[in-house]
PDB file of C-alpha atoms in Angstrom:
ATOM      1  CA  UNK A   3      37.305  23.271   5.281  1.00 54.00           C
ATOM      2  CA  UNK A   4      33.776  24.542   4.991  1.00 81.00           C
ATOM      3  CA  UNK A   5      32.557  25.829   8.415  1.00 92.00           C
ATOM      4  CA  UNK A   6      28.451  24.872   8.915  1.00 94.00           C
ATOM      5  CA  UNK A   7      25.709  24.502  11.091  1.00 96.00           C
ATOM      6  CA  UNK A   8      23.384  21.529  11.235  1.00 95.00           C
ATOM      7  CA  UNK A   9      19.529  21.692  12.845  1.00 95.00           C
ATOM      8  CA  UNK A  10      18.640  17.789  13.239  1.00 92.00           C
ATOM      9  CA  UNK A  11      15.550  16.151  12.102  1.00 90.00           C
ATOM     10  CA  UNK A  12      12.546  15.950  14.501  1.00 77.00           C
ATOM     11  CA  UNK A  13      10.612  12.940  14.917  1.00 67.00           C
ATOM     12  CA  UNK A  14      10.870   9.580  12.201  1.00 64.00           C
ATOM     13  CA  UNK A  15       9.755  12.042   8.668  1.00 63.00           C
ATOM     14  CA  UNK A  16      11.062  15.191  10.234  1.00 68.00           C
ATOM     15  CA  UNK A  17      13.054  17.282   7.990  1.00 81.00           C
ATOM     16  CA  UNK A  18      16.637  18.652   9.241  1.00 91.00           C
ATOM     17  CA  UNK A  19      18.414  21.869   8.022  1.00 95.00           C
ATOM     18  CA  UNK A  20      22.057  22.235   7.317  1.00 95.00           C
ATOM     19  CA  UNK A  21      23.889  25.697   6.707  1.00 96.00           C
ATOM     20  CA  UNK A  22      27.532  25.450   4.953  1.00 95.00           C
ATOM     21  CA  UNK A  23      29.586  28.496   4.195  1.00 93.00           C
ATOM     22  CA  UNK A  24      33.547  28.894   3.088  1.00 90.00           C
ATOM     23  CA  UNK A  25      36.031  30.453   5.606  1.00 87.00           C
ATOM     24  CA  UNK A  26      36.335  33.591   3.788  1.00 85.00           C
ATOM     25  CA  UNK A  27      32.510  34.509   4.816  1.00 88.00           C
ATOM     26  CA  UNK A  28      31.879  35.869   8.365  1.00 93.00           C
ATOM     27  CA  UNK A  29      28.391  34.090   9.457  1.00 96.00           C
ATOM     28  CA  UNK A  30      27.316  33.750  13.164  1.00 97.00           C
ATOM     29  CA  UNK A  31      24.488  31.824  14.115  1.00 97.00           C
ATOM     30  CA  UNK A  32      22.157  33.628  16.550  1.00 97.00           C
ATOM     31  CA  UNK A  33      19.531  31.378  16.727  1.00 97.00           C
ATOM     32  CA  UNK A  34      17.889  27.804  15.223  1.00 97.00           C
ATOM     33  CA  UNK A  35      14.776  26.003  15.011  1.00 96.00           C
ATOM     34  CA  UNK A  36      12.847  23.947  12.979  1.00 94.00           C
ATOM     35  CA  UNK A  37      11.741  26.152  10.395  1.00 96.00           C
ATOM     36  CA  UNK A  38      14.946  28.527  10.070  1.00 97.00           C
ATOM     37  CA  UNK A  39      18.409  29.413  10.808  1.00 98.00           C
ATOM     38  CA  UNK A  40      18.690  33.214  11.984  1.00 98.00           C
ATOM     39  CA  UNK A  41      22.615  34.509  11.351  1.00 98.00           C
ATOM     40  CA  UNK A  42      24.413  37.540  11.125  1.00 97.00           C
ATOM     41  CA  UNK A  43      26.249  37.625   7.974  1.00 95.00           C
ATOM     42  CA  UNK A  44      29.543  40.802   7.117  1.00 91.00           C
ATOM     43  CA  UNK A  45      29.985  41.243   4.001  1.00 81.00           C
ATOM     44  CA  UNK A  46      32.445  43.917   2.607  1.00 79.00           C
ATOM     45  CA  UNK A  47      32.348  45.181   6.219  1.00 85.00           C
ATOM     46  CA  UNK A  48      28.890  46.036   6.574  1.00 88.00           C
ATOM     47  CA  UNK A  49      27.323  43.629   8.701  1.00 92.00           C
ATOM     48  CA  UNK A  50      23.132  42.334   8.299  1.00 95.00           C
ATOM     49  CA  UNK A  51      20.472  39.704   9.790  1.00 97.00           C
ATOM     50  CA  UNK A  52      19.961  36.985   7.327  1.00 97.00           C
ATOM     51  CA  UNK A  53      17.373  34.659   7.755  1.00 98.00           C
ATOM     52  CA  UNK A  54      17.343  31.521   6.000  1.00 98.00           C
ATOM     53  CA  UNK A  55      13.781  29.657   6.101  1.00 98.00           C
ATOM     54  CA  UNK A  56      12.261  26.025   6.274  1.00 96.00           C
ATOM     55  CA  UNK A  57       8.700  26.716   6.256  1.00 95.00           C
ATOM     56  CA  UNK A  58       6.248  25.057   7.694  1.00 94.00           C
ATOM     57  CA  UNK A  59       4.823  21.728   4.883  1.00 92.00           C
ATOM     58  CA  UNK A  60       1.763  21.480   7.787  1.00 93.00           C
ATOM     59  CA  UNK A  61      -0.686  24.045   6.680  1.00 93.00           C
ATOM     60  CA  UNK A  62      -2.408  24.189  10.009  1.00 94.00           C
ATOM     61  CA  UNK A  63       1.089  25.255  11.709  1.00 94.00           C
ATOM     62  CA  UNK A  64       2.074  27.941   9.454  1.00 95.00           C
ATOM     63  CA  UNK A  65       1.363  30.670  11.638  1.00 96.00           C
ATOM     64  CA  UNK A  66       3.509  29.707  14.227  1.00 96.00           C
ATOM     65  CA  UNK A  67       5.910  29.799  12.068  1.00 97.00           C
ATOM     66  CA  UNK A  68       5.223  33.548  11.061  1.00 97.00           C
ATOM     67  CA  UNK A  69       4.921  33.896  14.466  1.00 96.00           C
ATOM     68  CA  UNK A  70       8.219  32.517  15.474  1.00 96.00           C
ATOM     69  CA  UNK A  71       9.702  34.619  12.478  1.00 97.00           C
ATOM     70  CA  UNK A  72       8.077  38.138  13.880  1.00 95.00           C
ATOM     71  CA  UNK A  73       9.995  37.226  16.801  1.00 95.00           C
ATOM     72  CA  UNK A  74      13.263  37.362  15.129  1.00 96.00           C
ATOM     73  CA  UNK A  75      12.341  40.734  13.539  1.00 95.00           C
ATOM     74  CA  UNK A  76      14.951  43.553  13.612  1.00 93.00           C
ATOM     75  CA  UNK A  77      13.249  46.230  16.516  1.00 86.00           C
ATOM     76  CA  UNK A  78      14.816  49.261  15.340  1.00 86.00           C
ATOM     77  CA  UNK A  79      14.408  48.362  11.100  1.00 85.00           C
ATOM     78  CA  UNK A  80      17.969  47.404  10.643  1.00 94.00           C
ATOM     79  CA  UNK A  81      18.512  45.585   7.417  1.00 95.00           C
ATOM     80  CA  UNK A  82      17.149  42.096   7.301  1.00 97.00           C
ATOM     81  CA  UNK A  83      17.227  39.591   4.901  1.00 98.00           C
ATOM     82  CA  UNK A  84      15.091  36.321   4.525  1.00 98.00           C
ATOM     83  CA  UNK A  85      15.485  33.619   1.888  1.00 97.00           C
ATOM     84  CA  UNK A  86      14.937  29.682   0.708  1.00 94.00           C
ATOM     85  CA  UNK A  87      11.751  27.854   1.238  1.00 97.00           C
ATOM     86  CA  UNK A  88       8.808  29.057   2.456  1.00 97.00           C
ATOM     87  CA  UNK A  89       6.164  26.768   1.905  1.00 96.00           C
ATOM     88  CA  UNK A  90       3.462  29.287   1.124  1.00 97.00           C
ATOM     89  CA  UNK A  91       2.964  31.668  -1.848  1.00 96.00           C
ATOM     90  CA  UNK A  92       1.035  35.175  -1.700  1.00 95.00           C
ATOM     91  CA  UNK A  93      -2.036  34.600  -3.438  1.00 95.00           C
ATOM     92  CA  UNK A  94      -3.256  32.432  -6.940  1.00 95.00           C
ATOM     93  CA  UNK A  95      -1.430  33.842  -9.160  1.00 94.00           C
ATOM     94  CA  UNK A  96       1.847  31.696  -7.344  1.00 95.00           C
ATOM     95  CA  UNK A  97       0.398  29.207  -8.850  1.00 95.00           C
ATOM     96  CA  UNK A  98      -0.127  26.689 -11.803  1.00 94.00           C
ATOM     97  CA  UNK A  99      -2.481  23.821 -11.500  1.00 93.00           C
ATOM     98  CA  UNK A 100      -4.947  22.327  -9.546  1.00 92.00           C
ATOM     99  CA  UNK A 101      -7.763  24.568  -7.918  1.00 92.00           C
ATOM    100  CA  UNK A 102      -7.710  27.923  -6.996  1.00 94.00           C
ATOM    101  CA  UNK A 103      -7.099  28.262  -3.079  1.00 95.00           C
ATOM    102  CA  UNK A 104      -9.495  30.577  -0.884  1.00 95.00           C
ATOM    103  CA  UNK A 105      -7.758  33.955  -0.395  1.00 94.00           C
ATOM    104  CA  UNK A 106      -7.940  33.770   3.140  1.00 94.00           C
ATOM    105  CA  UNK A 107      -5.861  30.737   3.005  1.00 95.00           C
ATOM    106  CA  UNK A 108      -2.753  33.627   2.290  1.00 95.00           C
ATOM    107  CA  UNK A 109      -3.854  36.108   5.292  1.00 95.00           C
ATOM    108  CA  UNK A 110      -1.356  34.539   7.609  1.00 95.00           C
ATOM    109  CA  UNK A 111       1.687  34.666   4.997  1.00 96.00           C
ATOM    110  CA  UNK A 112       0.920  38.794   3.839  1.00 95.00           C
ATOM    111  CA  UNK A 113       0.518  39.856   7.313  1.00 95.00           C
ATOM    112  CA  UNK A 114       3.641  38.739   7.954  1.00 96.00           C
ATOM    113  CA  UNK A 115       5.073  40.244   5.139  1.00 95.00           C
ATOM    114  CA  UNK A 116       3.477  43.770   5.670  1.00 93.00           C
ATOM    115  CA  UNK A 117       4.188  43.863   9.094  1.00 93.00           C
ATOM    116  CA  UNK A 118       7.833  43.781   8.837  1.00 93.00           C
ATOM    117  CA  UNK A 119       7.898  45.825   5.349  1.00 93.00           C
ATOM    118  CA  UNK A 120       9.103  42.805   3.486  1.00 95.00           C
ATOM    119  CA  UNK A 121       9.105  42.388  -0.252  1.00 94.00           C
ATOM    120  CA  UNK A 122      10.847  40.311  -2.931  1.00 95.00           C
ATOM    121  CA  UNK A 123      13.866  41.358  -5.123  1.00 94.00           C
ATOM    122  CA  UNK A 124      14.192  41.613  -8.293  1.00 92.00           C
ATOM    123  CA  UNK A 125      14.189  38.153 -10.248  1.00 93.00           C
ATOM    124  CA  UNK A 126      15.199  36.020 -13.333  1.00 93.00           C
ATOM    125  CA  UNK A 127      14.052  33.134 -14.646  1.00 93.00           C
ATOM    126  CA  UNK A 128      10.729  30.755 -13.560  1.00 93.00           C
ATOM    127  CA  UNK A 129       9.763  31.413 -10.200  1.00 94.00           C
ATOM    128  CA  UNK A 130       7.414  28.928  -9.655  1.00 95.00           C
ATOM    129  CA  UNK A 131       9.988  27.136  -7.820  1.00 96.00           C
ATOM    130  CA  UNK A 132       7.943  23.915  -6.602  1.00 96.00           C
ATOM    131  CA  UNK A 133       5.855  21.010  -9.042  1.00 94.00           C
ATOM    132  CA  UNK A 134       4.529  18.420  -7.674  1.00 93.00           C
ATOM    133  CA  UNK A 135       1.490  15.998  -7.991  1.00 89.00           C
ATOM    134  CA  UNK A 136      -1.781  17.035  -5.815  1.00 84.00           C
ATOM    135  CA  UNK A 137      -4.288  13.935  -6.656  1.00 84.00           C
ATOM    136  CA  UNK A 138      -4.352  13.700 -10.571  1.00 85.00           C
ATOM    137  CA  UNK A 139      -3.266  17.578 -10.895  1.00 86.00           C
ATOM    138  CA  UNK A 140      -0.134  18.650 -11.520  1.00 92.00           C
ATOM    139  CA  UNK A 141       0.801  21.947  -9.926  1.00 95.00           C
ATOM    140  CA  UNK A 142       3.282  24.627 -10.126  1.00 95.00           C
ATOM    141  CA  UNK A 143       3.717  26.921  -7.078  1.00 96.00           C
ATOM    142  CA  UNK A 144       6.359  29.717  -5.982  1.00 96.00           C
ATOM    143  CA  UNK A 145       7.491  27.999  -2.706  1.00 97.00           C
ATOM    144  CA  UNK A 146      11.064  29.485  -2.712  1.00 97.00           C
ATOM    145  CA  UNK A 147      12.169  33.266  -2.549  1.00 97.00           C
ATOM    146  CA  UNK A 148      14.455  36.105  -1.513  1.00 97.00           C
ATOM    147  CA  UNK A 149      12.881  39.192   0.439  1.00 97.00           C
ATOM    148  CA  UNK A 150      14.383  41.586   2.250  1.00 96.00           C
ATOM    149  CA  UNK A 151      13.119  45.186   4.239  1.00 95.00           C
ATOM    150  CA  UNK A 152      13.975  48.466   2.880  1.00 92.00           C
ATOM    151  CA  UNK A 153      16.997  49.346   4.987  1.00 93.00           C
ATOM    152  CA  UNK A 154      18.827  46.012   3.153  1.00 94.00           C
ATOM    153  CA  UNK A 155      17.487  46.924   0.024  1.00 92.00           C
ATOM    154  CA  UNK A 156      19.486  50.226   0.204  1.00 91.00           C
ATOM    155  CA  UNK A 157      22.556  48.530   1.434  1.00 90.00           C
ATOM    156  CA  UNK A 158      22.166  46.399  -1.889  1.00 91.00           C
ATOM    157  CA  UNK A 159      20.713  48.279  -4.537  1.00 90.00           C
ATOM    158  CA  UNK A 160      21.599  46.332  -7.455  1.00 89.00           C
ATOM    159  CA  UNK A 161      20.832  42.652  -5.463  1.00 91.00           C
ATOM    160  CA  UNK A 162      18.995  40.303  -7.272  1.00 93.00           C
ATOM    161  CA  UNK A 163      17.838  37.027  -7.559  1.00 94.00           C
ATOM    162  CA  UNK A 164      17.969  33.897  -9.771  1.00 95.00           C
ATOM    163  CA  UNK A 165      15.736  31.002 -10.241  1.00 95.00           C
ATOM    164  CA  UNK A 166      17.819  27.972 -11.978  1.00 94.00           C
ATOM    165  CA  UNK A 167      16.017  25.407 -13.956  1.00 90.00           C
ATOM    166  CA  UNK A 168      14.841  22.043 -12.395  1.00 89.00           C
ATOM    167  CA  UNK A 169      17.722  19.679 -12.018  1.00 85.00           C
ATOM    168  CA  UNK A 170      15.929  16.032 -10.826  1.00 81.00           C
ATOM    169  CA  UNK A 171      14.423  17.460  -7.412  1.00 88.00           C
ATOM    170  CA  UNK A 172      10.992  19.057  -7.094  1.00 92.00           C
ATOM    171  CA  UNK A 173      12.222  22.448  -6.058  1.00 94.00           C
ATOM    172  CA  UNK A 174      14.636  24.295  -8.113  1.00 94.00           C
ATOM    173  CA  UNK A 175      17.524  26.164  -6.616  1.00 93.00           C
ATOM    174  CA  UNK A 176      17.559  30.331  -5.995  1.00 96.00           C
ATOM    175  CA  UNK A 177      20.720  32.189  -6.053  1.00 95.00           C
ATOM    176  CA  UNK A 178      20.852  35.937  -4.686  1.00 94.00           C
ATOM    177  CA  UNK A 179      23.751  37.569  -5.998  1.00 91.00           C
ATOM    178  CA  UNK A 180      24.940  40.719  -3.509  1.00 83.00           C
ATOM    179  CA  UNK A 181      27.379  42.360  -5.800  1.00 69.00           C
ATOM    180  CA  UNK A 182      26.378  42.143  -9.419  1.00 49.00           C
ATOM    181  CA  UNK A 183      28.721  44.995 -10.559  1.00 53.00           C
ATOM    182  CA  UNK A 184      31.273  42.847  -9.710  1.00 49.00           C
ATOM    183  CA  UNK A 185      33.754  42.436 -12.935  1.00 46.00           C
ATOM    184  CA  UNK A 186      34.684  38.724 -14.375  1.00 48.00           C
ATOM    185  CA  UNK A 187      38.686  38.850 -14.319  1.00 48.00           C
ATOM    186  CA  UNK A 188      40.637  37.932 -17.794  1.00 52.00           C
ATOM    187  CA  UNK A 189      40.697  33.903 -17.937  1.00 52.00           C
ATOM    188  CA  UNK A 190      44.152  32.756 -17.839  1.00 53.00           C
ATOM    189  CA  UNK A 191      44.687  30.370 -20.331  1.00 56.00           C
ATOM    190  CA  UNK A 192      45.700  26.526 -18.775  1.00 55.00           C
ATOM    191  CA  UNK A 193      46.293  23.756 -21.578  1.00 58.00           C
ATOM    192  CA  UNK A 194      43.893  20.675 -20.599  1.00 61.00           C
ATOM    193  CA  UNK A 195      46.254  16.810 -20.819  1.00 61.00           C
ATOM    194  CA  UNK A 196      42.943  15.278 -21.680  1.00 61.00           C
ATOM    195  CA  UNK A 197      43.318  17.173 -25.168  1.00 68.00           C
ATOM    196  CA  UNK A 198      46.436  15.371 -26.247  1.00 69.00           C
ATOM    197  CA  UNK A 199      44.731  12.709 -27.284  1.00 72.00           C
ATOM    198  CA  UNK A 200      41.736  14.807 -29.095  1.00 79.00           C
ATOM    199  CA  UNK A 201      42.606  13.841 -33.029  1.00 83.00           C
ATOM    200  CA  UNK A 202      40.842  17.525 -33.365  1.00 82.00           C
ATOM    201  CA  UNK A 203      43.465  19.334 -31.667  1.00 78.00           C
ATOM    202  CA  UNK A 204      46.500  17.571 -33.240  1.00 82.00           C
ATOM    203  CA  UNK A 205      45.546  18.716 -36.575  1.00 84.00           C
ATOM    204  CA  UNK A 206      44.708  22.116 -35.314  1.00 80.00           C
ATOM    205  CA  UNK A 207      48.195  22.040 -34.205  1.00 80.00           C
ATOM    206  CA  UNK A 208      49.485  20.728 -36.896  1.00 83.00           C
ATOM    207  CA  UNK A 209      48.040  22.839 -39.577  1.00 83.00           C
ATOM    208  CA  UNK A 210      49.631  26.164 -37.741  1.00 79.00           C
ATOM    209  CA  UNK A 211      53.107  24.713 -37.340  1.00 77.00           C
ATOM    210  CA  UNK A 212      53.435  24.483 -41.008  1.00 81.00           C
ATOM    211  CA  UNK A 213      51.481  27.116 -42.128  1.00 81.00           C
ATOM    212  CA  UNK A 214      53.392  29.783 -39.778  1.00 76.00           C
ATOM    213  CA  UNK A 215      56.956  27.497 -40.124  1.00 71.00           C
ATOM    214  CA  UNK A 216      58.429  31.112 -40.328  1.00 75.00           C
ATOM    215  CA  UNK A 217      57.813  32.160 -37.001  1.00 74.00           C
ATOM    216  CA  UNK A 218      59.262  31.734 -33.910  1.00 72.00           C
ATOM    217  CA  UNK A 219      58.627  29.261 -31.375  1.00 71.00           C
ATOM    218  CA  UNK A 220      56.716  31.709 -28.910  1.00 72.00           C
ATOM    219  CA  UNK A 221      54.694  33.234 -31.839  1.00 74.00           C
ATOM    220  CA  UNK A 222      53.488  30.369 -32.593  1.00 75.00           C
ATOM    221  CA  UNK A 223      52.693  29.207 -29.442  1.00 75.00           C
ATOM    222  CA  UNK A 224      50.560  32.465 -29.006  1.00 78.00           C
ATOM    223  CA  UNK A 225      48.541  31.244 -32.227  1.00 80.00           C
ATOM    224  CA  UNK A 226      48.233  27.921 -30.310  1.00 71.00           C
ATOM    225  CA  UNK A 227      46.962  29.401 -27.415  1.00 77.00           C
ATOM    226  CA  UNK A 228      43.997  31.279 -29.540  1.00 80.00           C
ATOM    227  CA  UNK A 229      43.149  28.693 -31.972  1.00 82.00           C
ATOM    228  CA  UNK A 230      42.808  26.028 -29.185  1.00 79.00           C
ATOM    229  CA  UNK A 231      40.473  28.430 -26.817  1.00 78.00           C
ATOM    230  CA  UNK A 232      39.070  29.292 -29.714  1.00 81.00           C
ATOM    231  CA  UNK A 233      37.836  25.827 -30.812  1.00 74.00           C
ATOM    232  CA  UNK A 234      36.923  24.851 -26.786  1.00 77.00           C
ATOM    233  CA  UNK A 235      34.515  27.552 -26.974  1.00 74.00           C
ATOM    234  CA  UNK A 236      32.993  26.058 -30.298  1.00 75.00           C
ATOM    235  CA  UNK A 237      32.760  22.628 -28.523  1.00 70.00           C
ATOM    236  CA  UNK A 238      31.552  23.767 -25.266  1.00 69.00           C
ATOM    237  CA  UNK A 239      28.765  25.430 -26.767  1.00 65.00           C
ATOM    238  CA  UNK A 240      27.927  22.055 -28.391  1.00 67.00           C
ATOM    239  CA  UNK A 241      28.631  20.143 -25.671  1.00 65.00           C
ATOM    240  CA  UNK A 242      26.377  22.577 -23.722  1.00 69.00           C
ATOM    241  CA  UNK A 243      23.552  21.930 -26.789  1.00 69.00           C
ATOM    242  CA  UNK A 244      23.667  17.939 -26.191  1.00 71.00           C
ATOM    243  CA  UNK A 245      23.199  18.750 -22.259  1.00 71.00           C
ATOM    244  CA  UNK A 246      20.302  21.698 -22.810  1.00 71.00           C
ATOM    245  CA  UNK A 247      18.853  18.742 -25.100  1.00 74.00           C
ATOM    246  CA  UNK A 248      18.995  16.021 -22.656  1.00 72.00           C
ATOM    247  CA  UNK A 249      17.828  17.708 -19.931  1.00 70.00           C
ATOM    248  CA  UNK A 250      14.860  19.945 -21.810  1.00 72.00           C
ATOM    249  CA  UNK A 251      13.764  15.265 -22.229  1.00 72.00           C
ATOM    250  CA  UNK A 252      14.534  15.031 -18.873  1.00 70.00           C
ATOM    251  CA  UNK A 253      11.722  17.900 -17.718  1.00 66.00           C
ATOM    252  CA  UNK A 254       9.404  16.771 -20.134  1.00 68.00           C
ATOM    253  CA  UNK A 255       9.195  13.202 -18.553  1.00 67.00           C
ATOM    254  CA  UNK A 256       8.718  14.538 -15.120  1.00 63.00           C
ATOM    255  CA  UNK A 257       6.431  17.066 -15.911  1.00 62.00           C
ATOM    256  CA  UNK A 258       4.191  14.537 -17.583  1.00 63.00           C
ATOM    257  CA  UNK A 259       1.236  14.027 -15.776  1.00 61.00           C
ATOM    258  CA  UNK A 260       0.555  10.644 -17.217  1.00 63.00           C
ATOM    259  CA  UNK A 261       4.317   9.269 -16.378  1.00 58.00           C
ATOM    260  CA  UNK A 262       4.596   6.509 -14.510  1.00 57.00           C
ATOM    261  CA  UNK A 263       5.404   7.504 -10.573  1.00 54.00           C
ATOM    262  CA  UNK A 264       7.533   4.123 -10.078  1.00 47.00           C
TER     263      UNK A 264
END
């Protein structure tokens, strides 16, 4: 059972906020609002602040926000760590689309940021992390990130971040991975039922029982074993091909600025 922690929506269009995390993680909740959920997250023993953000969609109650956020500041620099949405990007170049926004517009947003001695980590893939129609333009914008102040940086090094593509919403998901020297373990290799009836397989199997007739039982199961995660592989990767495919038509339509809204 996941263990979580649930801010509710204000008002009739308010937007709630819901934290889940598996047993194995040690998270306590220090504080909640609208706009974030403050914890205090041990990991390998070394315990951090962790901020996870809703910012404010209202541009004319942003600063509150920041305000609200300076608040939950660390006094003494320990390490802190802020992520999700923000709702607000750093200047123009954030940004894809539409008109260019007047730099004061960012003040609020970098003085936060330099106050506290926050910056981003490092990052792969797109990170303008937002599109949606303004009018008749259609805009890209870096709404979502992972920052974090100096002290946390040195407690995490090699930390970085990850932008995944689009998958059907308007804001694409951003992964920050704490211990990327972590090693994959050797698969263990577990037959799949739904292959008995692949016509594929049986002749895969069938070609190295009487081609290796001389061998014994547990041999050739061993050459099973290969030549079956051998030819998954080879159909994952296709399989993968027709999905990459399928959605790659998927993004086009919804980035279209002439598609049809309904």
């Amino acid at each position: 059972m996941e263990k979580h922690h649930i801010v509710s929506p204000h008002g009739p269009e308010g937007e709630g906020l819901f934290l889940a995390w598996k047993n194995k993680v040690e998270i306590k909740v220090l504080s909640s609002s609208n706009n974030f959920i403050d914890t205090e997250i041990t990991f390998k023993g070394v315990s951090f602040q962790t901020t996870f953000v809703y910012g404010e969609p209202d541009h004319t109650k942003r600063q509150a926000v920041w305000k609200e956020l300076l608040n939950l500041a660390p006094t003494t620099g320990e390490p802190w760590f802020l992520t999700v949405d923000f709702n607000e990007i750093i200047d123009n170049s954030e940004k894809e689309g539409g008109p260019a926004r007047a730099e004061g517009t960012f003040c609020g947003f970098q003085t936060f940021l330099s106050r506290n001695g926050l910056f981003d980590l490092k990052h792969s893939g797109n990170y303008l992390s937002w599109r949606g129609k303004r009018h008749s333009h259609l805009v890209f914008c870096r709404l979502d990130r992972a920052i974090s102040n100096k002290n946390w940086t040195e407690l995490f090094p090699l930390c970085r971040s990850q932008y995944l593509k689009f998958e059907g919403f308007d804001h694409c998901q951003i992964l920050s991975f704490m211990d990327p020297k972590r090693k994959k373990g050797n698969c263990i290799f577990r037959f799949d039922g739904c292959l008995r009836g692949n016509e594929e397989v049986k002749k895969l199997i069938s070609d190295i029982w009487s081609r290796h007739f001389n061998l014994g039982v547990e041999a050739r199961l061993t050459l099973y074993r290969k030549a079956i995660s051998k030819w998954s592989k080879v159909f994952q990767i296709n399989s993968q091909k027709e999905i990459a495919s399928l959605k790659q038509q998927l993004k086009g339509s919804m980035s279209d600025p002439n598609a049809d809204d309904s």
